Short mmCIF file of N, CA, C and O in Angstrom, two decimals:
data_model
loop_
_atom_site.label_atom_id
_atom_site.label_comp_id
_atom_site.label_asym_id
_atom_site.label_seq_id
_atom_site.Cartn_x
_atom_site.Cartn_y
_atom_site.Cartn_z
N UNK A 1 14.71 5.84 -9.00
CA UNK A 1 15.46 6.24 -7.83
C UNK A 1 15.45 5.11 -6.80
O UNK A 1 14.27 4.78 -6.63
N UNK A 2 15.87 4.73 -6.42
CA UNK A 2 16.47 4.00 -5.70
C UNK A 2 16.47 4.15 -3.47
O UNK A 2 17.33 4.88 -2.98
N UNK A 3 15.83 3.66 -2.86
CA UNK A 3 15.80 4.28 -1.51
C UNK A 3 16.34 3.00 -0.91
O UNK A 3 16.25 1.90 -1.44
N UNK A 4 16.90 3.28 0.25
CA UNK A 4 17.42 2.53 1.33
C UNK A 4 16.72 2.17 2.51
O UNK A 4 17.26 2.84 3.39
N UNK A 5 15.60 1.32 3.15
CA UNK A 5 15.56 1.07 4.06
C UNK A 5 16.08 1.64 5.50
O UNK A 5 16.87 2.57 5.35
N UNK A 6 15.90 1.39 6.51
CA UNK A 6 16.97 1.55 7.45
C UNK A 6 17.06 0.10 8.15
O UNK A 6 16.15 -0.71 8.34
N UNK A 7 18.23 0.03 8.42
CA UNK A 7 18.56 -0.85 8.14
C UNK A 7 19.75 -1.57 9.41
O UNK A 7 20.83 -1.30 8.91
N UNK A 8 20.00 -2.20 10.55
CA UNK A 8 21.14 -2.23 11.36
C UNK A 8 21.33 -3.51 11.63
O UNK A 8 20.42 -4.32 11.42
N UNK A 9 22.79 -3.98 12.25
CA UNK A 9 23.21 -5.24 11.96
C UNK A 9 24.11 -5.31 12.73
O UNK A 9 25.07 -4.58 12.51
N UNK A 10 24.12 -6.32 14.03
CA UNK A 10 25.08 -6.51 15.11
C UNK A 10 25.08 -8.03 14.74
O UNK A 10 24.18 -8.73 14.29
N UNK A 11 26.71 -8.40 15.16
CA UNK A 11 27.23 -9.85 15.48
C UNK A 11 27.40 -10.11 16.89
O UNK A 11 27.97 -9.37 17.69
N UNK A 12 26.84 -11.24 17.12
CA UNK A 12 26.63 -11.39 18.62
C UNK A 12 27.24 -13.15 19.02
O UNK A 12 27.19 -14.15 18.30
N UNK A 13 27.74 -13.01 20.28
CA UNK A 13 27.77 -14.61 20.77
C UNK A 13 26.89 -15.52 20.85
O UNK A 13 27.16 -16.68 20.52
N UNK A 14 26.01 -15.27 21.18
CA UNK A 14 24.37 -16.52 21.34
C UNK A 14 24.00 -16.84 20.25
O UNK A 14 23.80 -16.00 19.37
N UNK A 15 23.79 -18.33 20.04
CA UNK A 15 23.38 -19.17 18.97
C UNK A 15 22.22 -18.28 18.36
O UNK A 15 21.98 -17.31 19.07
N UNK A 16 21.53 -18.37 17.35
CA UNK A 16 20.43 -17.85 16.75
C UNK A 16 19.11 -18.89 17.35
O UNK A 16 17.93 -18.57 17.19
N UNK A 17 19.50 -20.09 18.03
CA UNK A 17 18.66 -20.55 19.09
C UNK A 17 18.26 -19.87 20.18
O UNK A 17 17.06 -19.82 20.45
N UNK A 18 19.13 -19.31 20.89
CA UNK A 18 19.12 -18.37 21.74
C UNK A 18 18.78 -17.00 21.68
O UNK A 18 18.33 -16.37 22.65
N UNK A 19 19.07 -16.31 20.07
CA UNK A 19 18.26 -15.03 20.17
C UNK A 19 16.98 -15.13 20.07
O UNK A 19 16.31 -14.55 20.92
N UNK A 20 16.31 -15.90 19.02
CA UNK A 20 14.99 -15.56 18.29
C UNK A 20 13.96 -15.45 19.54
O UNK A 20 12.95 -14.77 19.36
N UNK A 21 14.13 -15.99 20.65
CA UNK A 21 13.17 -15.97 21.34
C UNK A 21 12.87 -14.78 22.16
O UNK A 21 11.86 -14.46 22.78
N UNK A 22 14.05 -14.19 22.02
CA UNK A 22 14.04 -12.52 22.69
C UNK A 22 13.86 -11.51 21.60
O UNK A 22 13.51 -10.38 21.93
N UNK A 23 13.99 -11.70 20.72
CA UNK A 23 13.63 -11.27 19.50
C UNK A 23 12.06 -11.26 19.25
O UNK A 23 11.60 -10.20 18.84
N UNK A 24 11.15 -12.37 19.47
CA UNK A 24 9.95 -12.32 19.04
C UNK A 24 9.36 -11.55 20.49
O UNK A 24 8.29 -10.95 20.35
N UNK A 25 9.97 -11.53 21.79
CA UNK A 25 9.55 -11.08 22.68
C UNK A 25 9.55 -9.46 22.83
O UNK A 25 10.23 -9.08 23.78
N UNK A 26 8.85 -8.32 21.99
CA UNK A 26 8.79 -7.47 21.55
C UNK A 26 8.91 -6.40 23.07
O UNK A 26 9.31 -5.25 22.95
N UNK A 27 8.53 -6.93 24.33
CA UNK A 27 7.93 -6.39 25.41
C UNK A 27 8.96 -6.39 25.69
O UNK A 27 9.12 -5.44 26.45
N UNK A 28 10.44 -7.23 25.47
CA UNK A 28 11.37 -6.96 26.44
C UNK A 28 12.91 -5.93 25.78
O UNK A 28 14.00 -5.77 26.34
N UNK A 29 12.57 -5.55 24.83
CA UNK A 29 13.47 -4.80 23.96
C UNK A 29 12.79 -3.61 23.30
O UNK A 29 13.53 -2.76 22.80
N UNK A 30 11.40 -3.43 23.24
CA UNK A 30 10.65 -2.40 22.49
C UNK A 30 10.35 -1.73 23.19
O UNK A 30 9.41 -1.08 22.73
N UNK A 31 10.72 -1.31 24.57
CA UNK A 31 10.06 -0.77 25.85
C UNK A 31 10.83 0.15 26.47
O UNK A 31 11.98 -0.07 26.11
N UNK A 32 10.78 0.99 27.16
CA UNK A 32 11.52 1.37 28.56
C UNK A 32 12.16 2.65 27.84
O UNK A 32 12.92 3.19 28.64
N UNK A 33 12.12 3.29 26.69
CA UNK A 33 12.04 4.68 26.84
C UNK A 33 11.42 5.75 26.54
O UNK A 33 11.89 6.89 26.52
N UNK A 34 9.98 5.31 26.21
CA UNK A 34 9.30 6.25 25.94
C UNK A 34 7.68 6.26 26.47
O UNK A 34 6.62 6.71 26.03
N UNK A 35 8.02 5.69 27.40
CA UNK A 35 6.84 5.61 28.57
C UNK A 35 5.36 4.10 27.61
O UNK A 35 4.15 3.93 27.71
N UNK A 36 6.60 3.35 26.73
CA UNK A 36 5.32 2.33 26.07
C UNK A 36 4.88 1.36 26.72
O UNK A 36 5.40 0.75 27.66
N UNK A 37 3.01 1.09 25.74
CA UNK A 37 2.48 0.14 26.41
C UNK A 37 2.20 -1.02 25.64
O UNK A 37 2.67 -1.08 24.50
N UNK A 38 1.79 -1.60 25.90
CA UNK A 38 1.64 -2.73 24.40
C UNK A 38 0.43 -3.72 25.21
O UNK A 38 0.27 -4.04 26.39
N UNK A 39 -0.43 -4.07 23.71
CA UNK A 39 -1.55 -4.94 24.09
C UNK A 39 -1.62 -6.37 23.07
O UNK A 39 -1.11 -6.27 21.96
N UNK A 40 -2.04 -7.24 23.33
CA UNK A 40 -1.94 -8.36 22.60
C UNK A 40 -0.62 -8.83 22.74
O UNK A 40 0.20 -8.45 23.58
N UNK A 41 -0.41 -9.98 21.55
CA UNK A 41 0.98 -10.74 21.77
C UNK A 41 1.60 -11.12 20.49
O UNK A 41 0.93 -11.17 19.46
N UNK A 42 2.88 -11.39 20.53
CA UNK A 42 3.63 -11.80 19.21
C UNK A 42 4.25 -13.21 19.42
O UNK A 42 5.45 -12.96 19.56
N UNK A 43 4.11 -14.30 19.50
CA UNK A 43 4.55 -15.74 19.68
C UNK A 43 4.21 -16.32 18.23
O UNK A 43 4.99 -17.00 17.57
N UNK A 44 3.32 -16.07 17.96
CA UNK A 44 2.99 -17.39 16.88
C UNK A 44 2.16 -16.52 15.07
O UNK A 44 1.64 -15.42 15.26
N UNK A 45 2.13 -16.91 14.03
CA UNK A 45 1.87 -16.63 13.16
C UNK A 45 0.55 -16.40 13.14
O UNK A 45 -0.41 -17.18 13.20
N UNK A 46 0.67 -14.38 12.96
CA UNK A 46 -0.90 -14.01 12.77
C UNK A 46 -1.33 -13.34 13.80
O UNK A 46 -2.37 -12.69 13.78
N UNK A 47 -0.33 -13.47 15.13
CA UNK A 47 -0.37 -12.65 16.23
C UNK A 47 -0.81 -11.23 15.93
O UNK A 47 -0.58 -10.72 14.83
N UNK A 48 -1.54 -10.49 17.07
CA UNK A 48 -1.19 -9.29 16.78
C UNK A 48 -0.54 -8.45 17.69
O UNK A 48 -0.17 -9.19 18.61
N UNK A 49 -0.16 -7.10 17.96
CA UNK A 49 0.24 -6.43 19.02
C UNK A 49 -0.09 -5.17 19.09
O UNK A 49 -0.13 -4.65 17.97
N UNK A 50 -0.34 -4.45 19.98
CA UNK A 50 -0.44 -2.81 19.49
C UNK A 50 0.57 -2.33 20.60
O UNK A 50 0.54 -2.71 21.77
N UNK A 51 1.55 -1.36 19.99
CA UNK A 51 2.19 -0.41 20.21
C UNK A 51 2.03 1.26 20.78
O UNK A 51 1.59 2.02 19.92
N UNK A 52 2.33 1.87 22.10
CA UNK A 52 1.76 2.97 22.07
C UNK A 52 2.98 4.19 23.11
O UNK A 52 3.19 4.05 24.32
N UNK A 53 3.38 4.88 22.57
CA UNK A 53 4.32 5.80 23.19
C UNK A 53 4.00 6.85 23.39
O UNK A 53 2.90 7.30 23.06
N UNK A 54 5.24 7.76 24.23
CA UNK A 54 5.30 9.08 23.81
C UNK A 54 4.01 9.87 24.34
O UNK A 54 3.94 11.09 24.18
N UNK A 55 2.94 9.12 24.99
CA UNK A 55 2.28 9.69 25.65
C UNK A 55 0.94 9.77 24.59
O UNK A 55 -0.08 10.39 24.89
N UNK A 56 1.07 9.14 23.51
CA UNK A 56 0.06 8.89 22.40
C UNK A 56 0.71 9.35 21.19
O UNK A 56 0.14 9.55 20.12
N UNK A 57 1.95 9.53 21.43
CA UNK A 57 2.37 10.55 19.97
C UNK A 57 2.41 9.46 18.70
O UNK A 57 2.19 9.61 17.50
N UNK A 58 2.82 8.24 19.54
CA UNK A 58 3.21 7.18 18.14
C UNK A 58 2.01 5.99 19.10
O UNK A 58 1.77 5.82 20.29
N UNK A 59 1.55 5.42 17.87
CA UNK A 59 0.36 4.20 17.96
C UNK A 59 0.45 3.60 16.96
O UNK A 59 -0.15 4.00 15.96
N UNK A 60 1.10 2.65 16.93
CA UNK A 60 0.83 1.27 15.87
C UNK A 60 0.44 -0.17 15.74
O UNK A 60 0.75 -0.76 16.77
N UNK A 61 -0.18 -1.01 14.79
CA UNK A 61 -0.53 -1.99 15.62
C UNK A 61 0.07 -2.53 14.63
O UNK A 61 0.11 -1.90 13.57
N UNK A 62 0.90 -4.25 14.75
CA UNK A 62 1.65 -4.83 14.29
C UNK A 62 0.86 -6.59 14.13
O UNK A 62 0.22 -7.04 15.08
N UNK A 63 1.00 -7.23 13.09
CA UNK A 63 0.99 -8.58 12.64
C UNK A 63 1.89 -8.95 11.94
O UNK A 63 2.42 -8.47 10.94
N UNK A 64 2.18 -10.77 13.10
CA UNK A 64 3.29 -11.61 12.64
C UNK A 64 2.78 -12.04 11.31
O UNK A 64 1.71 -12.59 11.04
N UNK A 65 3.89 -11.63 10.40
CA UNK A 65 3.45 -12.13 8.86
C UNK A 65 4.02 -13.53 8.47
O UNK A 65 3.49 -14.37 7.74
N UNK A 66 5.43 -13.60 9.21
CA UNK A 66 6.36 -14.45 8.88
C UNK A 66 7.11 -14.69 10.62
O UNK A 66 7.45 -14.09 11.65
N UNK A 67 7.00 -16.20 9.88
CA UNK A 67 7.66 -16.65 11.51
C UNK A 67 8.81 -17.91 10.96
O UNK A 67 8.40 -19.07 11.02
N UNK A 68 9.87 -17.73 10.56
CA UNK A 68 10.99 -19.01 10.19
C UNK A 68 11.87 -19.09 11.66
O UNK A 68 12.81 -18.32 11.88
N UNK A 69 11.37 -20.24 12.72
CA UNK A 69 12.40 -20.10 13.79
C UNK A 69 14.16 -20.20 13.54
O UNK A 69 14.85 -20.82 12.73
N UNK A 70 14.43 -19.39 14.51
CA UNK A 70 16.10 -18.97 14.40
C UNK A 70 16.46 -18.70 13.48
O UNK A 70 17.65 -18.80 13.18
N UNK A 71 15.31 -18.13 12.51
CA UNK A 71 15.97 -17.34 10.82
C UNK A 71 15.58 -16.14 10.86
O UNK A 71 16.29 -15.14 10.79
N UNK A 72 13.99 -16.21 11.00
CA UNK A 72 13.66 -14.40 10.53
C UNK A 72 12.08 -14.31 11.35
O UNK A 72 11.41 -15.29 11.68
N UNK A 73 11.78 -13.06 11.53
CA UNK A 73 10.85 -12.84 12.09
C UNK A 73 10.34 -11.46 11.29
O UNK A 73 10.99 -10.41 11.39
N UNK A 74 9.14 -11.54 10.49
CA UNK A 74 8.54 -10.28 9.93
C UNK A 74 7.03 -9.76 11.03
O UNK A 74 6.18 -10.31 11.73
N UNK A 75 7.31 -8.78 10.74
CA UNK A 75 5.51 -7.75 11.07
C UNK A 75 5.26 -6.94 10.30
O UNK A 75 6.16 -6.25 9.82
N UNK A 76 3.79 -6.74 9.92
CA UNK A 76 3.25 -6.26 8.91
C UNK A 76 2.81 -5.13 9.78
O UNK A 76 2.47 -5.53 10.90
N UNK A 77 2.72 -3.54 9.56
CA UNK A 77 2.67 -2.72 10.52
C UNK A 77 0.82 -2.57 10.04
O UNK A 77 0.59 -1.80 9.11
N UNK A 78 0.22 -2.94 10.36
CA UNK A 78 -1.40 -2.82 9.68
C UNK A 78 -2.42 -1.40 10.22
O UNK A 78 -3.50 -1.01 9.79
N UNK A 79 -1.52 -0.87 11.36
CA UNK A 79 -2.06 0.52 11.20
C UNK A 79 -1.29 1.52 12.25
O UNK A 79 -0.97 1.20 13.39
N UNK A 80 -1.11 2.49 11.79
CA UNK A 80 -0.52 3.25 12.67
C UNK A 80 -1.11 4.83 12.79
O UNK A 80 -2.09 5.18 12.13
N UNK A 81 -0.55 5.57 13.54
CA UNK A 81 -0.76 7.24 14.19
C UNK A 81 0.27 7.75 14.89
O UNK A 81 0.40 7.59 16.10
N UNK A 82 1.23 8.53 14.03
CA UNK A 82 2.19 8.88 14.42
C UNK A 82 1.59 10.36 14.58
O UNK A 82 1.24 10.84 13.50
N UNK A 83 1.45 10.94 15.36
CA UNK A 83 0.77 12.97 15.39
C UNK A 83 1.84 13.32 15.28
O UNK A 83 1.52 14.50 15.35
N UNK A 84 3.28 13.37 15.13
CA UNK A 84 3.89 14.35 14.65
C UNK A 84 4.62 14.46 13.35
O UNK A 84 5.71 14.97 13.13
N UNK A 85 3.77 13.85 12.49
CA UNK A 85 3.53 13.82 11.44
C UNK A 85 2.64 14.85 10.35
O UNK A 85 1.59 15.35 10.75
N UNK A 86 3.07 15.08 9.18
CA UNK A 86 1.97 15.71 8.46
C UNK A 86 1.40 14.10 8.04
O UNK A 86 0.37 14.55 7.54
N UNK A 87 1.31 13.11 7.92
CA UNK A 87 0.88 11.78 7.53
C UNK A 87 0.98 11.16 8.46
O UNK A 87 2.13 10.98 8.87
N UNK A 88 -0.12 10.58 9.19
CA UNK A 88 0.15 10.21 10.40
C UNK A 88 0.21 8.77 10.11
O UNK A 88 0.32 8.01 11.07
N UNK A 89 0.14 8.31 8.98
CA UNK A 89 -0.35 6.79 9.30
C UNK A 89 1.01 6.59 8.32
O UNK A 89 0.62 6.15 7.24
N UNK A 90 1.83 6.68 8.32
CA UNK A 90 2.96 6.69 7.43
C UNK A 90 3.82 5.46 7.29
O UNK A 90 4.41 5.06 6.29
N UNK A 91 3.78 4.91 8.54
CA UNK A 91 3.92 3.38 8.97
C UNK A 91 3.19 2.55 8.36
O UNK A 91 3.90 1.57 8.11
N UNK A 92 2.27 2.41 8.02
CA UNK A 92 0.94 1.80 7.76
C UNK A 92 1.37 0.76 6.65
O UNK A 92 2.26 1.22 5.94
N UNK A 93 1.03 -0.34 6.34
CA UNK A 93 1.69 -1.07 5.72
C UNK A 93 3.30 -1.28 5.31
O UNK A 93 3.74 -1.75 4.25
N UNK A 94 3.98 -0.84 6.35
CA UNK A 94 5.63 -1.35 6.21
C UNK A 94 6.09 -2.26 6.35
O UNK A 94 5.63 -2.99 5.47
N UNK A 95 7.03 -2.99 7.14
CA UNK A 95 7.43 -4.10 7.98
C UNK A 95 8.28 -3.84 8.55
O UNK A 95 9.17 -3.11 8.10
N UNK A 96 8.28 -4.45 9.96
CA UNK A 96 9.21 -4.71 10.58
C UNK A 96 10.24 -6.16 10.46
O UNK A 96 9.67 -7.20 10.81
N UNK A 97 11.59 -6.28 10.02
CA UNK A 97 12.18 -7.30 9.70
C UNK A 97 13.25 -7.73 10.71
O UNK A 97 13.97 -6.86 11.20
N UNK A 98 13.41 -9.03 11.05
CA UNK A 98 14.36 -9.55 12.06
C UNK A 98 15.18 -10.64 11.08
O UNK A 98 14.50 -11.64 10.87
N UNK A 99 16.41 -10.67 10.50
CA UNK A 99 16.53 -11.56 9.80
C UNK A 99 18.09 -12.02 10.94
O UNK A 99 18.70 -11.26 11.70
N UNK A 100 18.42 -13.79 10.61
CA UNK A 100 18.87 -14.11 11.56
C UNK A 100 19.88 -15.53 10.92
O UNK A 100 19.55 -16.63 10.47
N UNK A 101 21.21 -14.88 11.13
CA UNK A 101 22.01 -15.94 10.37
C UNK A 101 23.73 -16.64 11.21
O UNK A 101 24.43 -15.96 11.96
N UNK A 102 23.95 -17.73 10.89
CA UNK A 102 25.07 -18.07 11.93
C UNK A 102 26.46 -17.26 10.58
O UNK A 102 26.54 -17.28 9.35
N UNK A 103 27.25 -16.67 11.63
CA UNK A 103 28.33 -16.30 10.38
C UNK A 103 29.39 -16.56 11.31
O UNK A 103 29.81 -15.86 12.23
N UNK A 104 29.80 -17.91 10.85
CA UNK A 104 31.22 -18.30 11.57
C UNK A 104 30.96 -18.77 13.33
O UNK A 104 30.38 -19.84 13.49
N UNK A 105 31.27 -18.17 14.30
CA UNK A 105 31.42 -18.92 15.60
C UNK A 105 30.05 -17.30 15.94
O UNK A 105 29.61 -17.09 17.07
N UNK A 106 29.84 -16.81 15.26
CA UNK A 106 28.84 -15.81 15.61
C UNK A 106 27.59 -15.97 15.24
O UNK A 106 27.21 -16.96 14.61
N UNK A 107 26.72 -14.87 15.65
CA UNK A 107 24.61 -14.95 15.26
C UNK A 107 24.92 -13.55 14.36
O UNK A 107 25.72 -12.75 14.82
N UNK A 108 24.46 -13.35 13.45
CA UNK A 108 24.18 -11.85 12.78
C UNK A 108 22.87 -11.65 12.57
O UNK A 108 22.06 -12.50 12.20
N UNK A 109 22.67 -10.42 12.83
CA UNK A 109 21.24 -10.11 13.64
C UNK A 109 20.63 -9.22 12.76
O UNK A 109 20.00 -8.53 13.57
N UNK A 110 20.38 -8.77 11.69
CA UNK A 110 20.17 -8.07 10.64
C UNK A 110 18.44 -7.88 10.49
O UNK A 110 17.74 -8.76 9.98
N UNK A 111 17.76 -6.24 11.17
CA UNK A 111 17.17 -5.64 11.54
C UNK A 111 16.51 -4.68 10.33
O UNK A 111 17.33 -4.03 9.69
N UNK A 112 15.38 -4.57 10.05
CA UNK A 112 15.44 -3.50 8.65
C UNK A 112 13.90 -3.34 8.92
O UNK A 112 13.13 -4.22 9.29
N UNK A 113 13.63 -2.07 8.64
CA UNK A 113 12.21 -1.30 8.72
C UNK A 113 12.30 -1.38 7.55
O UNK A 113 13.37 -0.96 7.13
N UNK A 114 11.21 -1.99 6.33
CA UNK A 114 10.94 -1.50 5.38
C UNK A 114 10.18 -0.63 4.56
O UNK A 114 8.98 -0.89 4.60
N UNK A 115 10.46 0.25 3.90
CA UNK A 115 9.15 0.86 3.99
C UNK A 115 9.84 2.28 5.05
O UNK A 115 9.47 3.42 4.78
N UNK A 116 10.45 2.12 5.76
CA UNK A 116 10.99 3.44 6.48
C UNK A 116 12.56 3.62 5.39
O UNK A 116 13.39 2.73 5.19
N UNK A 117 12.59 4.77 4.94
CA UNK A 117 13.64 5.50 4.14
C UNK A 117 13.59 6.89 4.36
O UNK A 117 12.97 7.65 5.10
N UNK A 118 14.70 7.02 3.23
CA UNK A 118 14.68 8.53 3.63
C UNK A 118 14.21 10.08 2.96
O UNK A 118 14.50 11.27 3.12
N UNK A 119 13.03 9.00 1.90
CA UNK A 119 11.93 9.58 0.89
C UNK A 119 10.82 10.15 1.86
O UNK A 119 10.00 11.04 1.63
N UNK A 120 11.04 9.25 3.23
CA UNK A 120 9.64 9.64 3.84
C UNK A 120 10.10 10.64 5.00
O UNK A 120 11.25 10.68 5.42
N UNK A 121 8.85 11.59 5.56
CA UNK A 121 9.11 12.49 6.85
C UNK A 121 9.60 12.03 8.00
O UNK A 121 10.47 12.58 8.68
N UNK A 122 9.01 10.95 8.24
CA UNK A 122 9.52 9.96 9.65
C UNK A 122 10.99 9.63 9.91
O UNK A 122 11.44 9.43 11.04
N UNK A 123 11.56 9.59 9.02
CA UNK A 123 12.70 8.92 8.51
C UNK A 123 13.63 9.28 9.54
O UNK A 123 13.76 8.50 10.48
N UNK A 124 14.27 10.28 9.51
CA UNK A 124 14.95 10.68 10.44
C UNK A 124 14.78 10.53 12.14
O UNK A 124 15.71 10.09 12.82
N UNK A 125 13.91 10.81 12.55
CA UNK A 125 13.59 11.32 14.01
C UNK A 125 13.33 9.47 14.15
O UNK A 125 14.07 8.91 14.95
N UNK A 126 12.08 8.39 13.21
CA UNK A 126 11.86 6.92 13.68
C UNK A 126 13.59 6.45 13.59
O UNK A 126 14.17 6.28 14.66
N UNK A 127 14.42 6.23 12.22
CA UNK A 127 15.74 5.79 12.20
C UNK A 127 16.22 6.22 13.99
O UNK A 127 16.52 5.32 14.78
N UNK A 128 16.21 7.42 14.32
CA UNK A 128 17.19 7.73 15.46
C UNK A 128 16.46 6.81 16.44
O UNK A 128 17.07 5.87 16.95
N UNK A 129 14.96 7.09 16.77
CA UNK A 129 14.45 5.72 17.92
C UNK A 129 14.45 4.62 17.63
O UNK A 129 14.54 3.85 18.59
N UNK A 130 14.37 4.04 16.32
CA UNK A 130 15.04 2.74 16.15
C UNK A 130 16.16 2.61 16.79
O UNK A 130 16.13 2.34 17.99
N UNK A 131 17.31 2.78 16.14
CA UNK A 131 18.79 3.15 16.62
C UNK A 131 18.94 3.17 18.28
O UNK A 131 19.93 2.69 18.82
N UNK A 132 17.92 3.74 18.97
CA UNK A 132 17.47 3.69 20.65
C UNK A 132 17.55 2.31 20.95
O UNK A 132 18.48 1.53 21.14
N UNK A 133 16.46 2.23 20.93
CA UNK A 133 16.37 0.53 21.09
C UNK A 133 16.93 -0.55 20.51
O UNK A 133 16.49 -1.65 20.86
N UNK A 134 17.44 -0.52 20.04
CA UNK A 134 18.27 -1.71 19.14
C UNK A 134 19.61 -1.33 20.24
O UNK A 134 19.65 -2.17 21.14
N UNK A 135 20.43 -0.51 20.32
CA UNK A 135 21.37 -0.02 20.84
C UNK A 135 21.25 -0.81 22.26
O UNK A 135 21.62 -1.94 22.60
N UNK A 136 20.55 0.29 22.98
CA UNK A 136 20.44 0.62 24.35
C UNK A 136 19.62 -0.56 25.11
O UNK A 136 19.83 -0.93 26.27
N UNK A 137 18.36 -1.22 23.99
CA UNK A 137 17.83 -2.28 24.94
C UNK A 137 17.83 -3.68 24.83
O UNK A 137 17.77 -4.56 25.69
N UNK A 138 17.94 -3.74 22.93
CA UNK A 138 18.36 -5.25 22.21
C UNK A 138 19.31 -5.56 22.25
O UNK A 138 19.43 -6.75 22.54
N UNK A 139 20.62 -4.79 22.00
CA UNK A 139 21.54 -5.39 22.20
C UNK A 139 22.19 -6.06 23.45
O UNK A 139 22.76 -7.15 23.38
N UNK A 140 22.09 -5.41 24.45
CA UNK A 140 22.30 -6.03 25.47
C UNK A 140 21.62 -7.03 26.17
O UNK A 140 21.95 -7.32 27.32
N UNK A 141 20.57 -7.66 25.53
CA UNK A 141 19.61 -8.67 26.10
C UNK A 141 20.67 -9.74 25.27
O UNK A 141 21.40 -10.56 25.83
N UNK A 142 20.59 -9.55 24.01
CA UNK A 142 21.11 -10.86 22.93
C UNK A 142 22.71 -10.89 23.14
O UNK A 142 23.32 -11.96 23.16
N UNK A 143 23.37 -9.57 23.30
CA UNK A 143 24.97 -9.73 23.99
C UNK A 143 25.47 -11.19 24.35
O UNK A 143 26.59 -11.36 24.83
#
């Protein structure tokens, strides 16, 4: 059987010089609707970060696995606690993927949780807050 990622993909004006750096800057696009806090940092290979929302509902902590400037940016999700979960740690070894390519006079910005599908419980309700932020706070930074 076969599962799909989730998976989203905007074409944008700014060089892929110009995104990656707002891209690795997790604090300025991962934030602002669900009351999150974040500790540590993501700049350089091996970083770590921790993630925390919702008032504790979601807790994850993230390492830069892969760092190719103005191409791709991976995180290895190395532990998580989602409580509204029957599996709370369901995240727990996924990735987070930033992949990053020039297509024509444009940047294509190609975004993919791996490891999040729609085999798993999360699937639905994380896809829709993904979909939040990518929307409502990434896109308009990299616009």
């Amino acid at each position: 059987m076969t599962t799909t990622d989730f998976s989203s993909t905007f074409l944008v004006d700014k060089s892929p010089k110009e995104v990656f750096p707002i891209l690795l800057n997790v604090r300025s696009w991962w934030s602002g609707l669900y009351g999150e806090t974040f500790e540590g940092s993501s700049e350089k290979l091996d970083d770590e970060f921790s993630f925390l929302a919702g008032g504790g509902m979601h807790y994850s902590k993230q390492k830069l696995i892969e760092l190719i400037p103005d191409t791709k940016i991976v995180w290895l999700v190395t532990d998580s606690k989602l409580t509204f979960l029957s599996d709370e740690a369901e995240w727990t070894h996924t990735k987070i993927c930033f992949e990053i390519s020039q297509q024509g006079n444009k940047t294509q910005v190609r975004f993919t949780h791996i490891g999040l599908n729609p085999n798993i419980q999360c699937y639905d309700q994380c896809s829709n807050g993904w979909s939040g932020y990518l929307q409502q706070k990434l896109l308009p930074l990299i616009s």
